[in-house]
Short mmCIF file of C-alpha atoms in Angstrom, two decimals:
data_model
loop_
_atom_site.label_atom_id
_atom_site.label_comp_id
_atom_site.label_asym_id
_atom_site.label_seq_id
_atom_site.Cartn_x
_atom_site.Cartn_y
_atom_site.Cartn_z
CA UNK M 1 107.34 166.33 89.57
CA UNK M 2 110.91 166.82 91.23
CA UNK M 3 113.45 168.40 89.16
CA UNK M 4 116.29 167.31 91.63
CA UNK M 5 116.77 163.87 92.79
CA UNK M 6 116.67 163.78 96.56
CA UNK M 7 120.45 164.28 98.17
CA UNK M 8 121.32 162.51 101.22
CA UNK M 9 122.30 164.47 104.18
CA UNK M 10 125.70 165.07 105.36
CA UNK M 11 127.14 164.14 108.57
CA UNK M 12 130.48 166.13 108.24
CA UNK M 13 131.10 169.60 107.72
CA UNK M 14 131.39 171.05 110.97
CA UNK M 15 134.27 172.86 112.59
CA UNK M 16 135.68 174.59 115.50
CA UNK M 17 136.68 177.88 115.87
CA UNK M 18 140.27 178.85 115.87
CA UNK M 19 141.77 179.89 119.00
CA UNK M 20 144.23 182.40 117.29
CA UNK M 21 146.83 181.52 120.20
CA UNK M 22 150.58 182.77 120.14
CA UNK M 23 152.66 185.39 120.62
CA UNK M 24 151.02 188.87 119.73
CA UNK M 25 153.47 191.43 121.03
CA UNK M 26 157.03 190.26 120.11
CA UNK M 27 160.73 190.91 121.27
CA UNK M 28 161.67 194.75 121.35
CA UNK M 29 158.35 195.92 120.47
CA UNK M 30 156.51 198.57 122.98
CA UNK M 31 154.12 197.01 124.79
CA UNK M 32 151.50 199.38 126.58
CA UNK M 33 150.20 198.27 129.99
CA UNK M 34 147.34 195.60 129.65
CA UNK M 35 148.46 194.78 126.35
CA UNK M 36 148.16 191.14 125.79
CA UNK M 37 151.53 189.53 124.91
CA UNK M 38 151.13 185.98 124.60
CA UNK M 39 148.06 183.90 124.56
CA UNK M 40 148.84 180.44 125.15
CA UNK M 41 147.31 177.08 126.88
CA UNK M 42 149.69 175.83 129.86
CA UNK M 43 153.14 177.89 130.56
CA UNK M 44 155.19 177.80 127.53
CA UNK M 45 156.55 181.14 128.40
CA UNK M 46 156.49 182.12 131.97
CA UNK M 47 155.66 185.46 133.65
CA UNK M 48 158.82 187.82 134.28
CA UNK M 49 159.28 191.43 135.69
CA UNK M 50 156.61 193.86 134.62
CA UNK M 51 154.10 191.02 133.28
CA UNK M 52 151.16 189.44 134.70
CA UNK M 53 149.38 186.16 133.89
CA UNK M 54 145.61 185.13 133.78
CA UNK M 55 143.45 182.12 134.27
CA UNK M 56 143.85 180.65 130.85
CA UNK M 57 147.64 181.48 130.84
CA UNK M 58 147.44 184.81 129.08
CA UNK M 59 150.65 186.97 129.64
CA UNK M 60 149.95 190.69 129.53
CA UNK M 61 151.80 193.52 130.32
CA UNK M 62 151.57 195.18 133.40
CA UNK M 63 153.60 198.30 132.68
CA UNK M 64 154.67 200.26 129.46
CA UNK M 65 158.01 199.79 128.08
CA UNK M 66 159.53 197.30 125.72
CA UNK M 67 158.94 193.64 125.74
CA UNK M 68 161.83 191.11 126.35
CA UNK M 69 162.22 187.28 125.69
CA UNK M 70 164.85 184.96 127.21
CA UNK M 71 165.68 181.70 127.73
CA UNK M 72 167.05 180.43 131.22
CA UNK M 73 167.40 177.29 133.02
CA UNK M 74 164.84 177.02 136.43
CA UNK M 75 164.96 173.81 138.73
CA UNK M 76 161.67 171.92 138.57
CA UNK M 77 159.83 170.26 141.77
CA UNK M 78 161.71 167.01 141.01
CA UNK M 79 165.11 168.87 141.38
CA UNK M 80 166.19 168.27 137.59
CA UNK M 81 166.84 171.84 135.53
CA UNK M 82 164.58 172.32 132.77
CA UNK M 83 164.64 174.95 130.35
CA UNK M 84 162.05 177.73 130.34
CA UNK M 85 161.24 180.89 128.16
CA UNK M 86 160.43 184.06 130.11
CA UNK M 87 158.62 187.63 129.10
CA UNK M 88 159.49 191.04 130.88
CA UNK M 89 158.36 194.56 130.25
CA UNK M 90 161.63 196.61 130.74
CA UNK M 91 160.29 199.91 131.21
CA UNK M 92 161.90 202.82 129.06
CA UNK M 93 160.79 206.15 127.68
CA UNK M 94 159.20 205.84 124.04
CA UNK M 95 160.28 208.33 121.42
CA UNK M 96 157.82 209.81 119.86
#
C-alpha cells in the first residue's frame, strides 16, 4: 500500500532567465576597449565618441578611457526634438 496520497501535478513553476540588462560601467569609471558599458533593449542610450553598438543594442568601448554620460536634445525624423542620453569614452592617461 502507498504511504502517501497521490498528489496532482502542477502546471506552474516555470520562469525565464533574467536578461541582466542595465549599466555595467558608470560615469567617470575606467573602461578598456571591448568592455560592455550598457546592455539594453532598444536604444535608450545612444553611442557617442569611442563607443560602438552591437546588434542587440549593447554599447561597448572602442578605446580605453573614462566613460562619460550626457543628456542632449536630438531632432527626430518627424522634426520634433527629443531628449536622449549619449555615452562616450574619453581617452585619458590612467593613473596607476
